[in-house]
mmCIF file of C-alpha atoms in Angstrom:
data_model
loop_
_atom_site.group_PDB
_atom_site.id
_atom_site.type_symbol
_atom_site.label_atom_id
_atom_site.label_comp_id
_atom_site.label_asym_id
_atom_site.label_seq_id
_atom_site.Cartn_x
_atom_site.Cartn_y
_atom_site.Cartn_z
ATOM 1 C CA UNK A 1 38.173 -24.934 33.813
ATOM 2 C CA UNK A 2 39.400 -28.143 35.541
ATOM 3 C CA UNK A 3 40.220 -31.198 33.578
ATOM 4 C CA UNK A 4 41.244 -34.923 34.346
ATOM 5 C CA UNK A 5 41.815 -38.167 32.728
ATOM 6 C CA UNK A 6 38.058 -38.794 32.517
ATOM 7 C CA UNK A 7 37.157 -35.320 31.239
ATOM 8 C CA UNK A 8 40.177 -34.258 29.294
ATOM 9 C CA UNK A 9 41.108 -31.575 27.070
ATOM 10 C CA UNK A 10 42.203 -32.081 23.671
ATOM 11 C CA UNK A 11 44.989 -29.851 22.189
ATOM 12 C CA UNK A 12 45.684 -29.292 18.533
ATOM 13 C CA UNK A 13 48.816 -27.571 17.719
ATOM 14 C CA UNK A 14 49.611 -25.813 14.376
ATOM 15 C CA UNK A 15 47.528 -26.799 11.668
ATOM 16 C CA UNK A 16 48.810 -25.124 8.431
ATOM 17 C CA UNK A 17 46.170 -26.652 6.263
ATOM 18 C CA UNK A 18 46.782 -30.334 7.662
ATOM 19 C CA UNK A 19 43.874 -32.684 8.316
ATOM 20 C CA UNK A 20 45.269 -34.434 11.407
ATOM 21 C CA UNK A 21 42.851 -32.495 13.758
ATOM 22 C CA UNK A 22 39.767 -34.285 12.151
ATOM 23 C CA UNK A 23 41.045 -37.643 13.278
ATOM 24 C CA UNK A 24 41.774 -36.459 16.576
ATOM 25 C CA UNK A 25 38.540 -35.108 17.392
ATOM 26 C CA UNK A 26 37.010 -38.595 16.581
ATOM 27 C CA UNK A 27 39.581 -40.704 18.012
ATOM 28 C CA UNK A 28 40.470 -38.942 21.478
ATOM 29 C CA UNK A 29 37.805 -38.676 24.107
ATOM 30 C CA UNK A 30 37.642 -35.308 25.590
ATOM 31 C CA UNK A 31 35.382 -32.548 27.221
ATOM 32 C CA UNK A 32 37.130 -29.629 25.634
ATOM 33 C CA UNK A 33 39.244 -28.914 22.542
ATOM 34 C CA UNK A 34 41.874 -26.065 22.087
ATOM 35 C CA UNK A 35 43.594 -25.233 18.786
ATOM 36 C CA UNK A 36 46.896 -23.511 19.403
ATOM 37 C CA UNK A 37 46.778 -21.402 16.218
ATOM 38 C CA UNK A 38 48.406 -21.194 12.838
ATOM 39 C CA UNK A 39 45.697 -22.548 10.660
ATOM 40 C CA UNK A 40 46.989 -21.195 7.232
ATOM 41 C CA UNK A 41 50.236 -20.690 5.377
ATOM 42 C CA UNK A 42 50.808 -24.336 4.411
ATOM 43 C CA UNK A 43 54.335 -25.726 3.872
ATOM 44 C CA UNK A 44 54.979 -26.121 0.308
ATOM 45 C CA UNK A 45 56.876 -29.282 0.503
ATOM 46 C CA UNK A 46 53.980 -30.936 2.151
ATOM 47 C CA UNK A 47 52.035 -30.431 -1.165
ATOM 48 C CA UNK A 48 49.067 -28.554 0.747
ATOM 49 C CA UNK A 49 47.916 -25.426 -1.192
ATOM 50 C CA UNK A 50 46.607 -22.167 0.299
ATOM 51 C CA UNK A 51 43.188 -23.231 -1.059
ATOM 52 C CA UNK A 52 43.213 -26.311 0.999
ATOM 53 C CA UNK A 53 44.321 -24.310 4.157
ATOM 54 C CA UNK A 54 41.482 -22.033 3.560
ATOM 55 C CA UNK A 55 38.989 -24.925 3.501
ATOM 56 C CA UNK A 56 40.289 -26.471 6.599
ATOM 57 C CA UNK A 57 40.060 -22.996 8.325
ATOM 58 C CA UNK A 58 36.377 -22.838 7.268
ATOM 59 C CA UNK A 59 35.606 -26.183 8.577
ATOM 60 C CA UNK A 60 37.502 -25.220 11.769
ATOM 61 C CA UNK A 61 35.506 -22.192 12.182
ATOM 62 C CA UNK A 62 32.318 -24.121 11.540
ATOM 63 C CA UNK A 63 33.146 -26.646 13.970
ATOM 64 C CA UNK A 64 33.812 -24.127 16.613
ATOM 65 C CA UNK A 65 30.363 -22.303 15.929
ATOM 66 C CA UNK A 66 28.731 -25.800 16.360
ATOM 67 C CA UNK A 67 30.525 -26.425 19.568
ATOM 68 C CA UNK A 68 31.147 -22.972 20.891
ATOM 69 C CA UNK A 69 31.104 -23.796 24.631
ATOM 70 C CA UNK A 70 33.564 -26.666 24.173
ATOM 71 C CA UNK A 71 35.985 -25.291 21.674
ATOM 72 C CA UNK A 72 38.856 -22.486 21.962
ATOM 73 C CA UNK A 73 40.684 -21.173 18.879
ATOM 74 C CA UNK A 74 43.947 -19.420 19.677
ATOM 75 C CA UNK A 75 45.435 -17.093 16.958
ATOM 76 C CA UNK A 76 48.995 -17.636 15.733
ATOM 77 C CA UNK A 77 51.558 -15.430 13.988
ATOM 78 C CA UNK A 78 50.559 -16.767 10.529
ATOM 79 C CA UNK A 79 46.872 -15.811 11.286
ATOM 80 C CA UNK A 80 47.644 -12.287 12.785
ATOM 81 C CA UNK A 81 49.505 -11.117 9.589
ATOM 82 C CA UNK A 82 46.054 -11.467 7.854
ATOM 83 C CA UNK A 83 43.920 -10.260 10.737
ATOM 84 C CA UNK A 84 45.831 -7.020 11.625
ATOM 85 C CA UNK A 85 47.682 -4.759 9.165
ATOM 86 C CA UNK A 86 49.736 -3.268 11.919
ATOM 87 C CA UNK A 87 50.922 -6.834 12.909
ATOM 88 C CA UNK A 88 51.508 -7.508 9.102
ATOM 89 C CA UNK A 89 53.842 -4.385 8.904
ATOM 90 C CA UNK A 90 55.585 -5.174 12.038
ATOM 91 C CA UNK A 91 56.156 -8.900 11.813
ATOM 92 C CA UNK A 92 54.897 -10.679 8.612
ATOM 93 C CA UNK A 93 55.862 -14.000 8.519
ATOM 94 C CA UNK A 94 57.159 -16.229 5.790
ATOM 95 C CA UNK A 95 54.725 -17.886 3.318
ATOM 96 C CA UNK A 96 52.522 -14.968 3.637
ATOM 97 C CA UNK A 97 50.049 -15.279 0.747
ATOM 98 C CA UNK A 98 49.286 -12.058 -0.875
ATOM 99 C CA UNK A 99 46.866 -13.809 -3.511
ATOM 100 C CA UNK A 100 44.741 -15.262 -0.302
ATOM 101 C CA UNK A 101 45.258 -12.072 1.900
ATOM 102 C CA UNK A 102 42.013 -10.393 1.343
ATOM 103 C CA UNK A 103 39.873 -13.623 1.782
ATOM 104 C CA UNK A 104 41.843 -14.705 4.992
ATOM 105 C CA UNK A 105 41.514 -11.232 6.478
ATOM 106 C CA UNK A 106 37.830 -11.170 5.893
ATOM 107 C CA UNK A 107 37.320 -14.715 7.416
ATOM 108 C CA UNK A 108 39.394 -14.005 10.435
ATOM 109 C CA UNK A 109 37.771 -10.453 11.154
ATOM 110 C CA UNK A 110 34.181 -11.797 10.291
ATOM 111 C CA UNK A 111 34.842 -14.435 13.052
ATOM 112 C CA UNK A 112 36.837 -12.447 15.434
ATOM 113 C CA UNK A 113 34.628 -13.354 18.422
ATOM 114 C CA UNK A 114 35.865 -16.965 18.102
ATOM 115 C CA UNK A 115 39.456 -16.098 18.432
ATOM 116 C CA UNK A 116 41.778 -15.282 21.278
ATOM 117 C CA UNK A 117 45.584 -15.119 22.343
ATOM 118 C CA UNK A 118 45.529 -17.165 25.470
ATOM 119 C CA UNK A 119 43.720 -19.763 27.548
ATOM 120 C CA UNK A 120 44.145 -21.165 30.972
ATOM 121 C CA UNK A 121 43.024 -24.239 32.772
ATOM 122 C CA UNK A 122 43.821 -26.667 35.466
ATOM 123 C CA UNK A 123 44.802 -30.306 35.303
ATOM 124 C CA UNK A 124 44.290 -31.557 38.666
ATOM 125 C CA UNK A 125 46.682 -29.302 40.788
ATOM 126 C CA UNK A 126 48.558 -27.828 37.854
ATOM 127 C CA UNK A 127 47.775 -24.581 36.482
ATOM 128 C CA UNK A 128 48.226 -24.460 32.475
ATOM 129 C CA UNK A 129 48.822 -21.420 30.353
ATOM 130 C CA UNK A 130 48.166 -21.933 26.627
ATOM 131 C CA UNK A 131 49.345 -19.424 23.993
ATOM 132 C CA UNK A 132 50.624 -20.145 20.389
ATOM 133 C CA UNK A 133 54.601 -19.545 20.934
ATOM 134 C CA UNK A 134 54.781 -19.197 24.640
ATOM 135 C CA UNK A 135 55.657 -16.668 26.989
ATOM 136 C CA UNK A 136 59.411 -15.816 27.521
ATOM 137 C CA UNK A 137 60.251 -14.314 30.982
ATOM 138 C CA UNK A 138 62.355 -11.758 29.097
ATOM 139 C CA UNK A 139 59.484 -10.590 26.708
ATOM 140 C CA UNK A 140 56.952 -10.507 29.720
ATOM 141 C CA UNK A 141 59.296 -8.142 31.747
ATOM 142 C CA UNK A 142 59.659 -5.743 28.800
ATOM 143 C CA UNK A 143 55.718 -5.584 28.697
ATOM 144 C CA UNK A 144 54.689 -6.112 32.145
ATOM 145 C CA UNK A 145 53.464 -2.736 32.689
ATOM 146 C CA UNK A 146 51.104 -2.993 29.727
ATOM 147 C CA UNK A 147 50.023 -6.573 30.436
ATOM 148 C CA UNK A 148 49.688 -6.453 34.218
ATOM 149 C CA UNK A 149 49.366 -9.845 35.937
ATOM 150 C CA UNK A 150 50.119 -12.671 33.601
ATOM 151 C CA UNK A 151 46.961 -14.484 32.868
ATOM 152 C CA UNK A 152 44.712 -15.287 29.890
ATOM 153 C CA UNK A 153 42.440 -12.463 30.428
ATOM 154 C CA UNK A 154 45.040 -9.808 30.439
ATOM 155 C CA UNK A 155 46.921 -11.442 27.429
ATOM 156 C CA UNK A 156 43.840 -11.399 25.374
ATOM 157 C CA UNK A 157 43.321 -7.700 25.993
ATOM 158 C CA UNK A 158 46.491 -7.243 23.911
ATOM 159 C CA UNK A 159 44.267 -7.436 20.886
ATOM 160 C CA UNK A 160 42.218 -4.470 21.709
ATOM 161 C CA UNK A 161 44.544 -1.538 20.801
ATOM 162 C CA UNK A 162 47.665 -0.659 18.885
ATOM 163 C CA UNK A 163 50.013 -0.803 21.758
ATOM 164 C CA UNK A 164 48.845 -4.248 22.394
ATOM 165 C CA UNK A 165 49.423 -5.311 18.857
ATOM 166 C CA UNK A 166 52.856 -3.724 18.984
ATOM 167 C CA UNK A 167 53.714 -5.881 22.031
ATOM 168 C CA UNK A 168 52.701 -9.369 20.417
ATOM 169 C CA UNK A 169 54.592 -8.247 17.277
ATOM 170 C CA UNK A 170 57.984 -8.509 18.882
ATOM 171 C CA UNK A 171 60.323 -10.891 17.110
ATOM 172 C CA UNK A 172 63.482 -11.773 18.790
ATOM 173 C CA UNK A 173 66.904 -12.334 17.400
ATOM 174 C CA UNK A 174 66.380 -16.160 17.383
ATOM 175 C CA UNK A 175 63.672 -15.564 14.631
ATOM 176 C CA UNK A 176 65.429 -12.866 12.734
ATOM 177 C CA UNK A 177 64.024 -9.753 14.553
ATOM 178 C CA UNK A 178 65.464 -7.260 16.681
ATOM 179 C CA UNK A 179 63.454 -7.598 19.882
ATOM 180 C CA UNK A 180 65.292 -9.121 22.983
ATOM 181 C CA UNK A 181 62.671 -11.941 22.832
ATOM 182 C CA UNK A 182 59.770 -12.699 20.720
ATOM 183 C CA UNK A 183 56.258 -12.177 21.924
ATOM 184 C CA UNK A 184 53.568 -14.742 22.356
ATOM 185 C CA UNK A 185 53.008 -15.224 18.796
ATOM 186 C CA UNK A 186 56.734 -15.289 17.736
ATOM 187 C CA UNK A 187 58.765 -16.682 20.582
ATOM 188 C CA UNK A 188 61.197 -19.396 19.832
ATOM 189 C CA UNK A 189 61.214 -22.482 21.924
ATOM 190 C CA UNK A 190 64.608 -21.687 23.042
ATOM 191 C CA UNK A 191 63.472 -18.247 24.067
ATOM 192 C CA UNK A 192 60.919 -19.639 26.467
ATOM 193 C CA UNK A 193 62.669 -22.819 27.519
ATOM 194 C CA UNK A 194 66.125 -21.238 27.922
ATOM 195 C CA UNK A 195 65.085 -18.260 29.856
ATOM 196 C CA UNK A 196 64.100 -18.103 33.786
ATOM 197 C CA UNK A 197 60.686 -20.050 33.770
ATOM 198 C CA UNK A 198 57.586 -17.903 34.403
ATOM 199 C CA UNK A 199 55.988 -18.798 37.723
ATOM 200 C CA UNK A 200 52.445 -18.229 36.781
ATOM 201 C CA UNK A 201 51.726 -21.539 35.372
ATOM 202 C CA UNK A 202 53.021 -24.853 33.161
ATOM 203 C CA UNK A 203 53.291 -23.330 29.552
ATOM 204 C CA UNK A 204 51.664 -25.220 26.613
ATOM 205 C CA UNK A 205 52.186 -23.886 23.139
ATOM 206 C CA UNK A 206 53.165 -24.900 19.721
ATOM 207 C CA UNK A 207 54.991 -22.630 17.051
ATOM 208 C CA UNK A 208 58.457 -24.235 16.835
ATOM 209 C CA UNK A 209 57.967 -27.133 14.739
ATOM 210 C CA UNK A 210 59.431 -30.484 15.526
ATOM 211 C CA UNK A 211 60.148 -33.419 13.215
ATOM 212 C CA UNK A 212 60.124 -36.152 15.903
ATOM 213 C CA UNK A 213 57.874 -35.443 18.545
ATOM 214 C CA UNK A 214 57.222 -32.801 21.184
ATOM 215 C CA UNK A 215 59.629 -31.036 23.711
ATOM 216 C CA UNK A 216 57.956 -31.575 27.237
ATOM 217 C CA UNK A 217 59.723 -30.820 30.598
ATOM 218 C CA UNK A 218 58.739 -29.764 33.866
ATOM 219 C CA UNK A 219 58.204 -26.220 32.938
ATOM 220 C CA UNK A 220 56.917 -26.214 29.190
ATOM 221 C CA UNK A 221 55.230 -28.437 26.652
ATOM 222 C CA UNK A 222 56.059 -27.380 22.949
ATOM 223 C CA UNK A 223 53.768 -29.660 20.961
ATOM 224 C CA UNK A 224 54.198 -28.410 17.301
ATOM 225 C CA UNK A 225 54.595 -31.934 15.668
ATOM 226 C CA UNK A 226 51.703 -32.432 13.364
ATOM 227 C CA UNK A 227 49.632 -34.495 15.856
ATOM 228 C CA UNK A 228 47.340 -33.727 18.743
ATOM 229 C CA UNK A 229 47.562 -34.559 22.429
ATOM 230 C CA UNK A 230 45.415 -34.878 25.403
ATOM 231 C CA UNK A 231 46.181 -32.705 28.288
ATOM 232 C CA UNK A 232 46.411 -35.942 30.395
ATOM 233 C CA UNK A 233 49.311 -37.277 27.870
ATOM 234 C CA UNK A 234 51.217 -34.129 28.321
ATOM 235 C CA UNK A 235 51.025 -34.455 32.007
ATOM 236 C CA UNK A 236 52.170 -37.931 31.963
ATOM 237 C CA UNK A 237 55.143 -37.116 29.758
ATOM 238 C CA UNK A 238 55.976 -34.187 31.912
ATOM 239 C CA UNK A 239 55.947 -36.530 35.170
ATOM 240 C CA UNK A 240 58.545 -38.705 33.428
ATOM 241 C CA UNK A 241 60.774 -35.588 33.267
ATOM 242 C CA UNK A 242 60.520 -34.752 37.049
#
């Protein structure tokens, strides 16, 4: 898909039961909307409860069903440990709710046709690759034989078999794991931003939470800061860094 300032892409980073996505849909003019994953497992200090997050997820799914051709839902690590038992065994995240596990597992799997791992689009002449946590060049080198050419279609195929689930379950040292680098659901910002940049596109992702605004430079945009962005806004901030 190709976007510009007149027909823009709305990017909604990690929700975790928050409601900011609702106002963004109304306030920001857009042609398409992409959620970057992590819909559930709210932060206790934000006084959002698992039941609230479940309701927000239900409403996001309803919105996606009603706007199927103009909405993309990505999966995050906090979603996959409900969706996949293998992922949970290998890479269970914090705040996983055993009380809500069965309900969340059911809703993710009943609506599995709506969810994917990656998306790509062009903004004018810049090719963009969207994932939940970003693609580390170190991780990609390790799974290149499995993935093949780095694009959204090939990354989405990782959901189809156990080897693919194992690949996206990698947790790097920076996040308390044992892999050289985290996969596209677990990579820390420093693993993506600090390594040799991938050449296959401008990376846009969430996952690494920020308190005071996003990290945007000429190679990556990490947007997990509790607000939504238009792709044109990201590109304007990127241009300031060049």
